[in-house]
Structure formats: structure tokens, C-alpha cells
Coordinates of C-alpha atoms in Angstrom, one line a residue:
X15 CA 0.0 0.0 0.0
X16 CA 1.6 3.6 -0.8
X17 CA 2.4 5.8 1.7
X18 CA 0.0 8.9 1.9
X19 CA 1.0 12.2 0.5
X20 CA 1.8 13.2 4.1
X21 CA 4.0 10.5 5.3
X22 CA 5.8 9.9 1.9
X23 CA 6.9 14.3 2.5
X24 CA 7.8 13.0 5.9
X25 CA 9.9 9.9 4.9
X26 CA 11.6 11.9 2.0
X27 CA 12.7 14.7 4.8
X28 CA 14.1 12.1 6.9
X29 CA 16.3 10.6 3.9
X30 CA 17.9 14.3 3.3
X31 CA 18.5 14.5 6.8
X32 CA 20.4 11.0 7.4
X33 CA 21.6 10.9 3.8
X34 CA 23.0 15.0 2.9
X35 CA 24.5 15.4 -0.5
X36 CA 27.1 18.3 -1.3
X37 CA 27.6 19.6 -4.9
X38 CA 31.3 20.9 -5.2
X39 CA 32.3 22.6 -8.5
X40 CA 36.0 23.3 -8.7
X41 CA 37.1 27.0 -8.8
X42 CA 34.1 28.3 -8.5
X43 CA 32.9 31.5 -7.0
X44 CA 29.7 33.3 -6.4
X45 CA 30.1 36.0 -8.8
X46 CA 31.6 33.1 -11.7
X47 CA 29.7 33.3 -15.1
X48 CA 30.6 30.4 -17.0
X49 CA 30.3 31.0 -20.9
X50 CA 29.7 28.6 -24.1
X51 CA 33.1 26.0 -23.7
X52 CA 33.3 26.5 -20.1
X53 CA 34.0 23.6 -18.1
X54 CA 31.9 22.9 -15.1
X55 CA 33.4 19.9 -13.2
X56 CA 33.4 18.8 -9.5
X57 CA 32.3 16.2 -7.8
X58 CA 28.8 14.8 -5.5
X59 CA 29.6 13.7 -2.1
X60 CA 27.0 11.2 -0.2
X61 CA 27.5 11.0 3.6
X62 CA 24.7 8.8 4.7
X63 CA 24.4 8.2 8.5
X64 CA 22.7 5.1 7.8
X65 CA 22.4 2.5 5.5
X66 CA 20.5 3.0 2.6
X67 CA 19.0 1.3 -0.7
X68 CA 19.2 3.3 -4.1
X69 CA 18.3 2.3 -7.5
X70 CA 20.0 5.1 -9.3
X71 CA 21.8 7.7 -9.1
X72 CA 22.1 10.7 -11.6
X73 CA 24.1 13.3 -12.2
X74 CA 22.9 16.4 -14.5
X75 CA 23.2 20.4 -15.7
X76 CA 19.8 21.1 -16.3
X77 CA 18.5 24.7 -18.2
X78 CA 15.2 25.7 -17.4
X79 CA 13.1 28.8 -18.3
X80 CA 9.8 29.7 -16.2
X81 CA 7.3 32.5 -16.7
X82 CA 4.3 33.6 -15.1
X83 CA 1.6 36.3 -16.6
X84 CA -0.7 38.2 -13.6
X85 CA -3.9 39.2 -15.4
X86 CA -6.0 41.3 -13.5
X87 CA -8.9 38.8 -13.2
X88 CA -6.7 35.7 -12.7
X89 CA -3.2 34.3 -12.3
X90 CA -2.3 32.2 -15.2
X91 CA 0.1 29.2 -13.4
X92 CA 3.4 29.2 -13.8
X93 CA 4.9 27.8 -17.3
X94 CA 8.2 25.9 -16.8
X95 CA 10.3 25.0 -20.3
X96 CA 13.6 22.8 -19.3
X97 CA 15.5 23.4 -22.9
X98 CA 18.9 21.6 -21.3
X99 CA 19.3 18.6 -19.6
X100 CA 22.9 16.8 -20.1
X101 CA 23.2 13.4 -17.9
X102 CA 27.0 12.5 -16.7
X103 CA 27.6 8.8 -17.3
X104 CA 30.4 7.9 -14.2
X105 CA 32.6 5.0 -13.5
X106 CA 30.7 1.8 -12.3
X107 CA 32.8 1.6 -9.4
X108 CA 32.3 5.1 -8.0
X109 CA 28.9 3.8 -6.1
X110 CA 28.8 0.1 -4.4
X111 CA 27.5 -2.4 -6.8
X112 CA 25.5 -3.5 -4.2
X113 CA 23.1 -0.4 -4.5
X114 CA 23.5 -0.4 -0.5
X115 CA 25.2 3.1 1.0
X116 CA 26.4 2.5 3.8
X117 CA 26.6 4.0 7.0
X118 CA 29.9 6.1 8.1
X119 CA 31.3 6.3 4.5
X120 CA 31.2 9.3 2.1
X121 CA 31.4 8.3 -1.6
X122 CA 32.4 10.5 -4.3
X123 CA 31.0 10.8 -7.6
X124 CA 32.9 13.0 -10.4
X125 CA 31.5 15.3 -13.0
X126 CA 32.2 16.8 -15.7
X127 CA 30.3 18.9 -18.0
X128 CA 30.7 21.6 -21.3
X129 CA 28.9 25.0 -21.5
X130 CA 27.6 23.7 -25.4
X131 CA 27.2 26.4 -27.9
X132 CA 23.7 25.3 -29.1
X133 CA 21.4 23.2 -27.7
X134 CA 19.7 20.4 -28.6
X135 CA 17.3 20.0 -31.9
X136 CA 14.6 18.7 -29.4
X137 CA 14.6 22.0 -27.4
X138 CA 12.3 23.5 -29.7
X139 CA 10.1 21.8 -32.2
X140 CA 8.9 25.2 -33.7
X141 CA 7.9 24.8 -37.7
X142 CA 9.7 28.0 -38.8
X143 CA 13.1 27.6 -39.2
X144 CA 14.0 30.9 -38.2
X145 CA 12.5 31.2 -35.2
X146 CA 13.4 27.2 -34.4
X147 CA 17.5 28.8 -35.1
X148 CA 16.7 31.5 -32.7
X149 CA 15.6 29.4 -30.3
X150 CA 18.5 26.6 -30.5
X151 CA 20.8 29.2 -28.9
X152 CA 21.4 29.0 -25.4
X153 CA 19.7 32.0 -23.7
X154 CA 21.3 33.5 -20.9
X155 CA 20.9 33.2 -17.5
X156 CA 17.9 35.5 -16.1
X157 CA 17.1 36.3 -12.7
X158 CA 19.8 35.1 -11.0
X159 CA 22.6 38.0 -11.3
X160 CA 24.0 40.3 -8.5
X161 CA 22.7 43.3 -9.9
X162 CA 19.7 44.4 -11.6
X163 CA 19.2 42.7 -15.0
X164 CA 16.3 44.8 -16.4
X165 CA 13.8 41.7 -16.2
X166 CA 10.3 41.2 -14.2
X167 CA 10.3 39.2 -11.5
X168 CA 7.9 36.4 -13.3
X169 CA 10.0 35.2 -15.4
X170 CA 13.8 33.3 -15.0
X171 CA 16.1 31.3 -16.7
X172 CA 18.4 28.9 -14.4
X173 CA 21.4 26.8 -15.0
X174 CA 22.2 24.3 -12.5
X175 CA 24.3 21.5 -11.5
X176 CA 21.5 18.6 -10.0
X177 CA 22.3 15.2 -8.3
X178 CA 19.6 13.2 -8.1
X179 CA 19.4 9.5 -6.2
X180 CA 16.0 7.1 -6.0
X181 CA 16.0 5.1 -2.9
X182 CA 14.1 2.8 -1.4
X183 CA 13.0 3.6 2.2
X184 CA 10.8 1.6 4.0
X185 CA 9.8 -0.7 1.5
X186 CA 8.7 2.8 -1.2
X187 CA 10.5 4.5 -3.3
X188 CA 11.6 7.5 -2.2
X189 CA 14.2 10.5 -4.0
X190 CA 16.4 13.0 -2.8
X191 CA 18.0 15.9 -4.9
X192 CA 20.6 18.7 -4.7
X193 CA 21.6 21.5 -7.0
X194 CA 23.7 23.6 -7.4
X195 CA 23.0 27.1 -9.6
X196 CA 25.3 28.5 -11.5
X197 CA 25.7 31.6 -13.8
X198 CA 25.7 31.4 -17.4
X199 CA 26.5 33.8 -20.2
X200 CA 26.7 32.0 -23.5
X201 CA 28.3 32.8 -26.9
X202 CA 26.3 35.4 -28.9
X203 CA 27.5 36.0 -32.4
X204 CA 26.6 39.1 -33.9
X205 CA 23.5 39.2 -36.2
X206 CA 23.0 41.3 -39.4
X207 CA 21.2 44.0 -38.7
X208 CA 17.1 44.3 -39.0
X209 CA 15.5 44.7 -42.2
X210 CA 13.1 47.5 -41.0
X211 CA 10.3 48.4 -43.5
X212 CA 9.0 52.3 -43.6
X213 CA 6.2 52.8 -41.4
X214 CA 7.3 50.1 -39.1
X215 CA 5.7 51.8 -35.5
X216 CA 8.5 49.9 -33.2
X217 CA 11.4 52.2 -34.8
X218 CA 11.9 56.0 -36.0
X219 CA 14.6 56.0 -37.9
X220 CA 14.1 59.4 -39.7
X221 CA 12.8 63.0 -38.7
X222 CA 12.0 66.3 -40.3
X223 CA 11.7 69.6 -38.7
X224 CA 11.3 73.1 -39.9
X225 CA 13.9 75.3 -38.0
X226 CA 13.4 79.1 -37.1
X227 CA 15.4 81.2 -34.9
X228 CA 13.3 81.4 -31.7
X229 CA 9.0 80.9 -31.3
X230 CA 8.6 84.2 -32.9
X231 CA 10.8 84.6 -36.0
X232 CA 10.3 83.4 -39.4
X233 CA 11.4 79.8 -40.7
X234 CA 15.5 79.5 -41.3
X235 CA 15.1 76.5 -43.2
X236 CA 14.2 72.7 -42.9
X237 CA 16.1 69.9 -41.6
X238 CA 16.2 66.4 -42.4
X239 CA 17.8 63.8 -39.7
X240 CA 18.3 60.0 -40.6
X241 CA 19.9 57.1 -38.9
X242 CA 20.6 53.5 -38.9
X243 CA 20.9 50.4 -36.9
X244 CA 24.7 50.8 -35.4
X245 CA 27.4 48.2 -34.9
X246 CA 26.4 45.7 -32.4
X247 CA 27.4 46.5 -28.5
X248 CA 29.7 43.5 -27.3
X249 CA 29.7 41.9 -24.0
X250 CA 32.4 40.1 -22.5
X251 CA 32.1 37.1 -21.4
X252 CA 34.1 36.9 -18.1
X253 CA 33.2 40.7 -16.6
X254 CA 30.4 41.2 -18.7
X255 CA 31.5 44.8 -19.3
X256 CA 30.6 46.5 -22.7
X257 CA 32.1 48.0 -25.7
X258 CA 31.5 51.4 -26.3
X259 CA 28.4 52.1 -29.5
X260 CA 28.8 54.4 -32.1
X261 CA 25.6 56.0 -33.8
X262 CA 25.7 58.1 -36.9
X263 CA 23.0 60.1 -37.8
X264 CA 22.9 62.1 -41.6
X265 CA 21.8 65.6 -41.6
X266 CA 20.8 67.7 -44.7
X267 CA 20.0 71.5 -43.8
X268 CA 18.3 73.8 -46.8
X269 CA 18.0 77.2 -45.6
X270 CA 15.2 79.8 -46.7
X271 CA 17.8 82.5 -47.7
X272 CA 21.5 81.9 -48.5
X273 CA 22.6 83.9 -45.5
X274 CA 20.9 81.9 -43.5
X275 CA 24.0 79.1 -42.1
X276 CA 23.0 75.7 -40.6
X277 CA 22.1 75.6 -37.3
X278 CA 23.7 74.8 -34.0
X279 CA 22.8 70.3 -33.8
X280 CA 24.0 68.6 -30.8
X281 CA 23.2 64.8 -28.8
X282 CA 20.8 65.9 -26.2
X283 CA 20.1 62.7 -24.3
X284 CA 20.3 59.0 -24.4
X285 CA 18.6 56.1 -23.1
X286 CA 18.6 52.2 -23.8
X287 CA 15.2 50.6 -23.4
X288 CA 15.3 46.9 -22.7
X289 CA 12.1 45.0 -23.9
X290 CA 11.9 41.6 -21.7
X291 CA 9.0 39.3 -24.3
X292 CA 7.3 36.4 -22.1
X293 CA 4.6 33.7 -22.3
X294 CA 2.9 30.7 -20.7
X295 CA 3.0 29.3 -24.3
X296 CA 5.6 29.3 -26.8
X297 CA 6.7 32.9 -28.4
X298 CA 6.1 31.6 -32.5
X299 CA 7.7 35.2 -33.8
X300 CA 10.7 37.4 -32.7
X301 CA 9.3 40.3 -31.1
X302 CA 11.8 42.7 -32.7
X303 CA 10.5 41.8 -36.2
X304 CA 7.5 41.1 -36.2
X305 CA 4.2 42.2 -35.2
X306 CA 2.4 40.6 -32.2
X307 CA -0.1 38.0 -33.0
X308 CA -3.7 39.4 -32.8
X309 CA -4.6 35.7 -31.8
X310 CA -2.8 33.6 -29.6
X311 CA -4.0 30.7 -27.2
X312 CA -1.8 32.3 -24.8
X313 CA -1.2 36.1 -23.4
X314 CA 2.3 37.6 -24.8
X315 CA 3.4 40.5 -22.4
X316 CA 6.1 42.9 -22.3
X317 CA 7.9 44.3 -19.8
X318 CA 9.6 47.9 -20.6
X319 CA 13.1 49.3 -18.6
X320 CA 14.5 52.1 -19.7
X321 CA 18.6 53.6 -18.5
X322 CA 20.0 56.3 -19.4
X323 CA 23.2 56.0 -20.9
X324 CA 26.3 57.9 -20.9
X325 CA 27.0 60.2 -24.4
X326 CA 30.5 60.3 -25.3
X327 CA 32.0 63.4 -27.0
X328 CA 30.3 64.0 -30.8
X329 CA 33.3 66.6 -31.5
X330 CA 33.1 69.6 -34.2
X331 CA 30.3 69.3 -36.6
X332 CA 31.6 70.0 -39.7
X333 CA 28.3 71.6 -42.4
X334 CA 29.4 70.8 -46.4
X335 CA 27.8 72.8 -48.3
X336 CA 26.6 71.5 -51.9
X337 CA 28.6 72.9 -54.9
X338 CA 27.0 75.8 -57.1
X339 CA 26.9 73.2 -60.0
X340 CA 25.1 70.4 -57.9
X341 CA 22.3 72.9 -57.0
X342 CA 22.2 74.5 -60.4
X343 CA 22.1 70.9 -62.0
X344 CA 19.3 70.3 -59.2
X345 CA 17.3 73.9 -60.2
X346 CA 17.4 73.1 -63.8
X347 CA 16.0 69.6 -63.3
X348 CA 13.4 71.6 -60.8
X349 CA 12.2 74.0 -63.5
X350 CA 12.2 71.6 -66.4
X351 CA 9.8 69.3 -64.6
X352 CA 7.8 72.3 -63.4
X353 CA 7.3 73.3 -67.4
X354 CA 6.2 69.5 -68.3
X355 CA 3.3 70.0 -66.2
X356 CA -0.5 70.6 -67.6
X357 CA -0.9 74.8 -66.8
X358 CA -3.6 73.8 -64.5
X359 CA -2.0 71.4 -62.5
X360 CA 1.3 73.8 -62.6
X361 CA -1.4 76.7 -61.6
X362 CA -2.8 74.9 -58.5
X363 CA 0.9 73.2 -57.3
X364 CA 2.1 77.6 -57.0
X365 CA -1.2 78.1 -54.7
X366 CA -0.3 75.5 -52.6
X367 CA 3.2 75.9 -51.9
X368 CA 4.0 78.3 -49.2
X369 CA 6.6 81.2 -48.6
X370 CA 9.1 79.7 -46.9
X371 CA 8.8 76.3 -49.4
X372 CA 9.3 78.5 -52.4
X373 CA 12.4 80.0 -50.7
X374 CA 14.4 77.1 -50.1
X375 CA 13.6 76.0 -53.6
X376 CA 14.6 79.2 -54.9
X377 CA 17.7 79.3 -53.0
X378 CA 18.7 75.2 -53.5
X379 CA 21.3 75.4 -51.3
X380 CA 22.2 72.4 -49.1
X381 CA 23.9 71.7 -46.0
X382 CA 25.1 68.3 -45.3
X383 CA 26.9 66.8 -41.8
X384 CA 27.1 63.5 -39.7
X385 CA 26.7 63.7 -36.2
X386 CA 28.7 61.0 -34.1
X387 CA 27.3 60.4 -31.1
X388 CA 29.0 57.5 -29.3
X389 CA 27.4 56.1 -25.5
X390 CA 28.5 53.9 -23.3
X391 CA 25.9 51.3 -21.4
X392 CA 26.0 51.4 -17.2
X393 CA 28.6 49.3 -15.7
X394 CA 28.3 46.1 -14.9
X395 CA 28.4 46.9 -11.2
X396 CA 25.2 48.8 -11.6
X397 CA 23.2 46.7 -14.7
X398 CA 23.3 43.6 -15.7
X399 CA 22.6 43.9 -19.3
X400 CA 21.8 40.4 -21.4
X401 CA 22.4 39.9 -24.5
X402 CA 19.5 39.9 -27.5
X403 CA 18.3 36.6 -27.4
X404 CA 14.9 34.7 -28.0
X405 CA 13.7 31.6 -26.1
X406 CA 10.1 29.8 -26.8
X407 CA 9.1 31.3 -23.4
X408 CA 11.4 34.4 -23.0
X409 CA 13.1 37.2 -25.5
X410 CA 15.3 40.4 -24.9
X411 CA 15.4 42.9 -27.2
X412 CA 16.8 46.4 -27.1
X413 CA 16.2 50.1 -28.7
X414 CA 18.1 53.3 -28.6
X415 CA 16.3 56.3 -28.0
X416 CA 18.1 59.5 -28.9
X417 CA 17.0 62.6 -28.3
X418 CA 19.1 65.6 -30.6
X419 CA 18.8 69.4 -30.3
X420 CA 18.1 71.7 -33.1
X421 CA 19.1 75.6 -33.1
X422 CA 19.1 77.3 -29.6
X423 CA 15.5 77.8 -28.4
X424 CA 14.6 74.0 -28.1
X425 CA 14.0 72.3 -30.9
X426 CA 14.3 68.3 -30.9
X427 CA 14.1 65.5 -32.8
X428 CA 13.6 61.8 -31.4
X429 CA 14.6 58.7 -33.1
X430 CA 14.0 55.5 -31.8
X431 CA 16.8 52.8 -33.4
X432 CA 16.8 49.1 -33.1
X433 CA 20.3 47.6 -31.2
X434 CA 21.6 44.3 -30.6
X435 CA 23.8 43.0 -27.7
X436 CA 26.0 40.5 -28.5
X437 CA 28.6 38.3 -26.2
X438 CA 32.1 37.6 -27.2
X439 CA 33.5 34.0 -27.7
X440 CA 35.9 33.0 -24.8
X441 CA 36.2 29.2 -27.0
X442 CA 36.2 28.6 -30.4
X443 CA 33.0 26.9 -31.4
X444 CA 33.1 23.4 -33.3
X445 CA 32.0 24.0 -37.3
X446 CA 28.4 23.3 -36.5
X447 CA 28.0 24.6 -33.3
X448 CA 27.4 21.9 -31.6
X449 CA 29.9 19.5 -28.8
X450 CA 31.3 16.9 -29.9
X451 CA 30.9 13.2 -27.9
X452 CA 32.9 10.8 -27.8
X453 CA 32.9 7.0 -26.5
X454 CA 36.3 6.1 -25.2
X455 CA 37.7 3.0 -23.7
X456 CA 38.2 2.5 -19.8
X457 CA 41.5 1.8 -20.2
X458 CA 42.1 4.4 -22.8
X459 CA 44.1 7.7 -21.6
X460 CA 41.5 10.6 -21.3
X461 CA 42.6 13.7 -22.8
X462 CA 41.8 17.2 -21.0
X463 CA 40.6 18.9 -23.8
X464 CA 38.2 16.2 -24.9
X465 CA 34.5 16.5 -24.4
X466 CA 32.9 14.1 -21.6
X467 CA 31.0 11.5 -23.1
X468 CA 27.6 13.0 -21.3
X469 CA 24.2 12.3 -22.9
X470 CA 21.1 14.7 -24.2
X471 CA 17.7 13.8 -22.2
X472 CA 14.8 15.3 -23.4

């Protein structure tokens, strides 16, 4: 007859308490992030105080994402995805082949496990291959940093060591487990950057602004601002510190008089806005791309955290002004497709156009620049930034928000830019990403730098 709910809870508290495990990793440290190649090897220690029965005993680094969505009228329960799970085969004779533990001895088991670079085609069984590539990286540790990693609360990703043994304890079976959580920031290469299409309401890549002198004055002229996606910001692996970004925007001034010169353009502020994507169900776009599903069996939220960052110094703003032929070339082409027009249609395009429009056509001069406006993320001793990644239950994404003045009585222009955060490699990754396992002999000499011959479960 099996033991009631009760006295099985009571019978598996007594095991842990006559039979503690201990999980030691070598050269570990609180603070250690462990990256894509990393090895994490150590070894489990049984002490039982008296003798016990198992059946098996397992060793294994387990990844597991969990998310939670609060609605107001209910609580949706708690989604749990485990996308990892690597079982270490050990030496027969490391446990008694008796399956007996006994009493007054401590028996050490040995592990040994690789950070891999991808995981496992099982993890996600998604039909788009894009997305299914996305999410066959390993995501990165959420949740479990010192400092503040921009994510809610109800969601986490955890990597950790687990030894697991089923016994047999008054005549039922019985388990107890340990683990042991560790930090892990994988390899991130660097993706191409975004095909954005115009009108796209995530990103604001371009502005337009007529300038004037103060409130009160007549219009100087019009300014156009562009930008695009910038260079990828790099993490390191080990201190997770960041490389400094380096945005370029493209200005074109086109003043309403030629003595009118460009006006005075300068990086006002800066912030980085990290999007946190999470479900109870699996996430079938990438939230950066695509547009959220009008349907979906299961809520999608996002959670917004914006940081201001640090501007580095844009230097002298240098204004080129177009040549005399380029804007004759440019007035000519102007007037000769003015003349092609019916009369009418010229007729009503003159009553439409306004004063100021008609002067910077008449004068067709142009003022061109780049503003550099490099910024620098917080330090990792204040943020823990992750990289861009996408998991079935949990994506990061990231945007840049600058904010640039224009003249000197206030003018600004916002742009909104898409930016990716990528992780540098520590190990170089095998051709297809993926370990390498290997079956070797007993007797056979084991090489350091060979893989351990640990198996996939899922």
C-alpha cells in the first residue's frame, strides 16, 4: 500500500537528513559566469548516516526557463520550459554495486560537463526555421545576477548542476535531490542588422523639422535627420563589461535664404530601453521583427526598462555645403519638370506651396553633416545587461532612443533605433555549433581537452 502524501513528505525529509548530499564545482565563485566551452566539473559527495538502498543515481546540468503572466482577473500558473538537460555517465565503481550506501562512508562521484554552444534540436520543435535557429541558442541566465538585469520578476532562466538519487525507504521509493545554480552567459555572435520596413511603429529612424530662430521669428530653413541600426554593443564574457556604440545620424539643412547658415545640432540625451518578451506558451515570432499576434491561445506580455546612458563626446560638426553646380544641376531639373506640367496642374501646385517652401527651392542650397554620437551602457556593477536573445518562453530585445537638439531655443528630434547586444566568444566553437561526444575505452588515456562522453535527455 503507498504511503500517503503526508507521510511519503515526511519519509523523503528524513532521507535528506540521514543521507546530505554536497555539490562541489572546482574553482568556482559566487560572482563566476561560465560562458559557451566552459567547463563545469566537480564532484557529489554522499554521507549517509545510515544505510540505505538506491536504485539510481544521476548526475545532471539542467536549463530551465519559467514565466508567469498576472492578469487582472486571474493568475495564469506558472509555465516551466527545461530546454537543457545533459546526464553524466560515471565510472561503475564510483557507487557500491551492491546499490547499498552505507553508513559512516562518504562516496564521491565525479563530473564533468561543457557549456555547449547550441542546444539540442529537441529543445524546440517550432515549424519556422528561423525562429526554431533563434531558439536553438542558449539564452542566458535571467534572474539570477548580483545586480539588476532589467527583467520582471515572473520570469527566470536557471542553470544548474542537480544530483539526483532514488532510494528505497521503508519498502517505497523515495528520491532525494541537490543543486547547485550556476551563472551562465553564452556565446552570442553578432546578427545582421534588421530589415526594417518604412512605417514600421516599433522604430523612427528618420525626422523632419522646420527650423526658425526662436518661437517668434520666421522659418530659417528645414532639416532632415536619418539614422541607422549601429554596430552591435559586445559583451564580455568573463566581466560582462561592454564596448563602447557608435551611432551616426545624416543631416541635410536647406535654408530659406543663402545667408541663413546651418544651425547649431548637438546629442541631447540618451537612453537604452530593454524590452523583456514572455509567455505561458511558446513565443512563434521574434518580437523585434514582427508584429504581435492578434490571436494567440496564450497572453504575450512585455515588460519595458528604460537607463540612461552615458553620451561620449560627438566633436566639431563639420556643415558641407553642396557645390554651385550640384544645385544649379538640381534647379534646372526643378524647373524643367515644373514646365512639363498641364498649366492647370502647374497653376494649383504655386497656390499650394507656401513662402518659406518656395524660398528654399529658390535658393537650392544644401547643408550636409554626420553627427557621431558615441554612448557607453552602465557598468556592470550597476546593470546587468543580457544579450539579444529569443527563447520559446522568453526574448530580450533592445532600442536606442536618442534625443538631438536643433538651433538654440529648443528644438528636438527623437529617433527611436533598433540595437543588438551581442557576447564575445571566450572558445572557439566546433564547425556546426554543436559539442562533440565521444565514446572512449576505460583503459584508454582521457585527454583534457576532450569532451565528456555525457548524454542529451529530453
Amino acid at each position: 500500500m503507498p504511503l500517503p502524501t503526508s507521510a511519503k513528505s515526511r519519509a523523503q525529509s528524513r532521507v535528506k537528513r540521514e543521507c546530505p548530499v554536497e555539490i562541489s564545482i572546482d574553482r568556482h565563485f559566487e560572482a563566476k559566469a561560465y560562458t559557451s566551452g566552459s567547463a563545469v566539473a566537480g564532484q557529489v559527495t554522499f554521507s549517509p548516516q545510515s544505510d540505505f538502498t538506491f536504485d539510481t543515481v544521476d548526475i545532471v546540468l539542467v536549463g530551465c526557463a519559467s514565466a508567469q503572466v498576472q492578469l487582472l482577473q486571474r493568475e495564469i500558473p506558472r509555465s516551466n520550459h527545461t530546454f537543457l538537460e545533459l546526464r553524466m555517465p560515471f565510472p561503475e565503481d564510483a557507487l557500491p554495486h551492491t546499490g547499498i550506501l552505507e553508513a559512516g562512508n562518504s562516496y564521491t562521484v565525479p563530473f564533468s560537463f561543457i557549456i555547449p554552444f547550441q542546444l539540442p534540436s529537441a529543445s524546440c520543435k517550432h515549424r519556422s526555421t528561423v525562429i526554431r535557429e533563434r531558439h536553438l541558442q542558449l539564452p542566458p541566465t535571467v534572474g539570477g545576477w548580483e545586480h539588476d538585469d532589467l527583467a520582471i520578476h515572473s520570469v527566470g532562466i536557471e542553470y544548474s548542476v542537480r544530483a539526483r538519487a532514488v532510494m528505497k525507504v521503508d519498502q517505497q521509493t523515495t528520491s532525494i535531490e541537490k543543486k547547485h545554480i550556476i551563472k551562465v552567459m553564452p556565446y552570442f555572435p553578432e546578427q545582421p542588422p534588421l530589415h526594417i520596413l518604412p512605417g514600421n511603429p516599433m522604430y523612427q529612424l528618420s525626422q523632419e523639422k522646420m527650423i526658425r530662430k526662436d518661437m517668434l521669428s520666421s522659418r530659417n530653413g528645414y532639416l532632415k535627420a536619418s539614422t541607422s541600426q549601429p554596430d552591435p554593443i559586445v559583451l564580455s564574457a568573463d566581466k560582462l563589461e561592454a564596448s563602447e556604440c557608435t551611432l551616426t545620424v545624416d543631416l541635410e539643412f536647406s535654408p530659406t535664404s543663402k545667408k541663413i547658415k546651418p544651425p547649431q545640432i548637438y546629442a541631447k540625451s540618451g537612453y537604452i530601453q530593454a524590452l523583456t518578451n514572455y509567455s505561458v506558451g511558446h513565443i512563434g515570432f521574434l518580437p523585434d521583427q514582427h508584429k504581435h499576434p492578434r490571436v494567440s491561445p496564450n497572453p504575450i506580455l512585455t515588460y519595458f526598462m528604460d537607463e540612461q546612458v552615458t553620451l561620449g563626446e560627438s566633436g566639431e560638426l563639420h556643415w558641407d555645403q553642396q557645390s554651385p553646380c550640384s544645385s544649379a544641376e538640381s534647379s534646372r531639373r526643378s524647373s524643367v519638370s515644373v514646365s512639363q506640367q498641364p498649366p492647370e496642374r502647374a497653376r494649383k501646385g504655386s497656390n499650394h506651396s507656401t513662402g518659406s517652401d518656395s524660398a528654399i527651392a529658390t535658393t537650392s542650397i544644401k547643408y550636409k553633416a554626420k553627427l557621431v554620437v558615441p554612448f557607453n551602457l552602465p557598468g556592470p556593477d550597476k546593470k546587468a545587461f543580457l544579450p539579444t536573445f529569443y527563447s520559446c518562453l522568453v526574448c530580450r530585445t533592445y532600442t536606442f532612443r536618442l534625443i538631438i537638439g536643433a538651433g538654440s531655443h529648443g528644438s528636438t528630434l527623437a529617433f527611436t533605433i533598433p540595437v543588438q547586444i551581442a557576447v564575445e566568444g571566450c572558445y572557439t566553437p566546433p564547425i556546426d555549433a554543436t559539442p562533440n561526444y565521444t565514446q572512449i575505452d576505460a583503459e584508454q588515456e582521457f585527454d583534457d581537452q576532450m569532451l565528456p562522453p555525457y548524454e542529451f535527455v529530453l
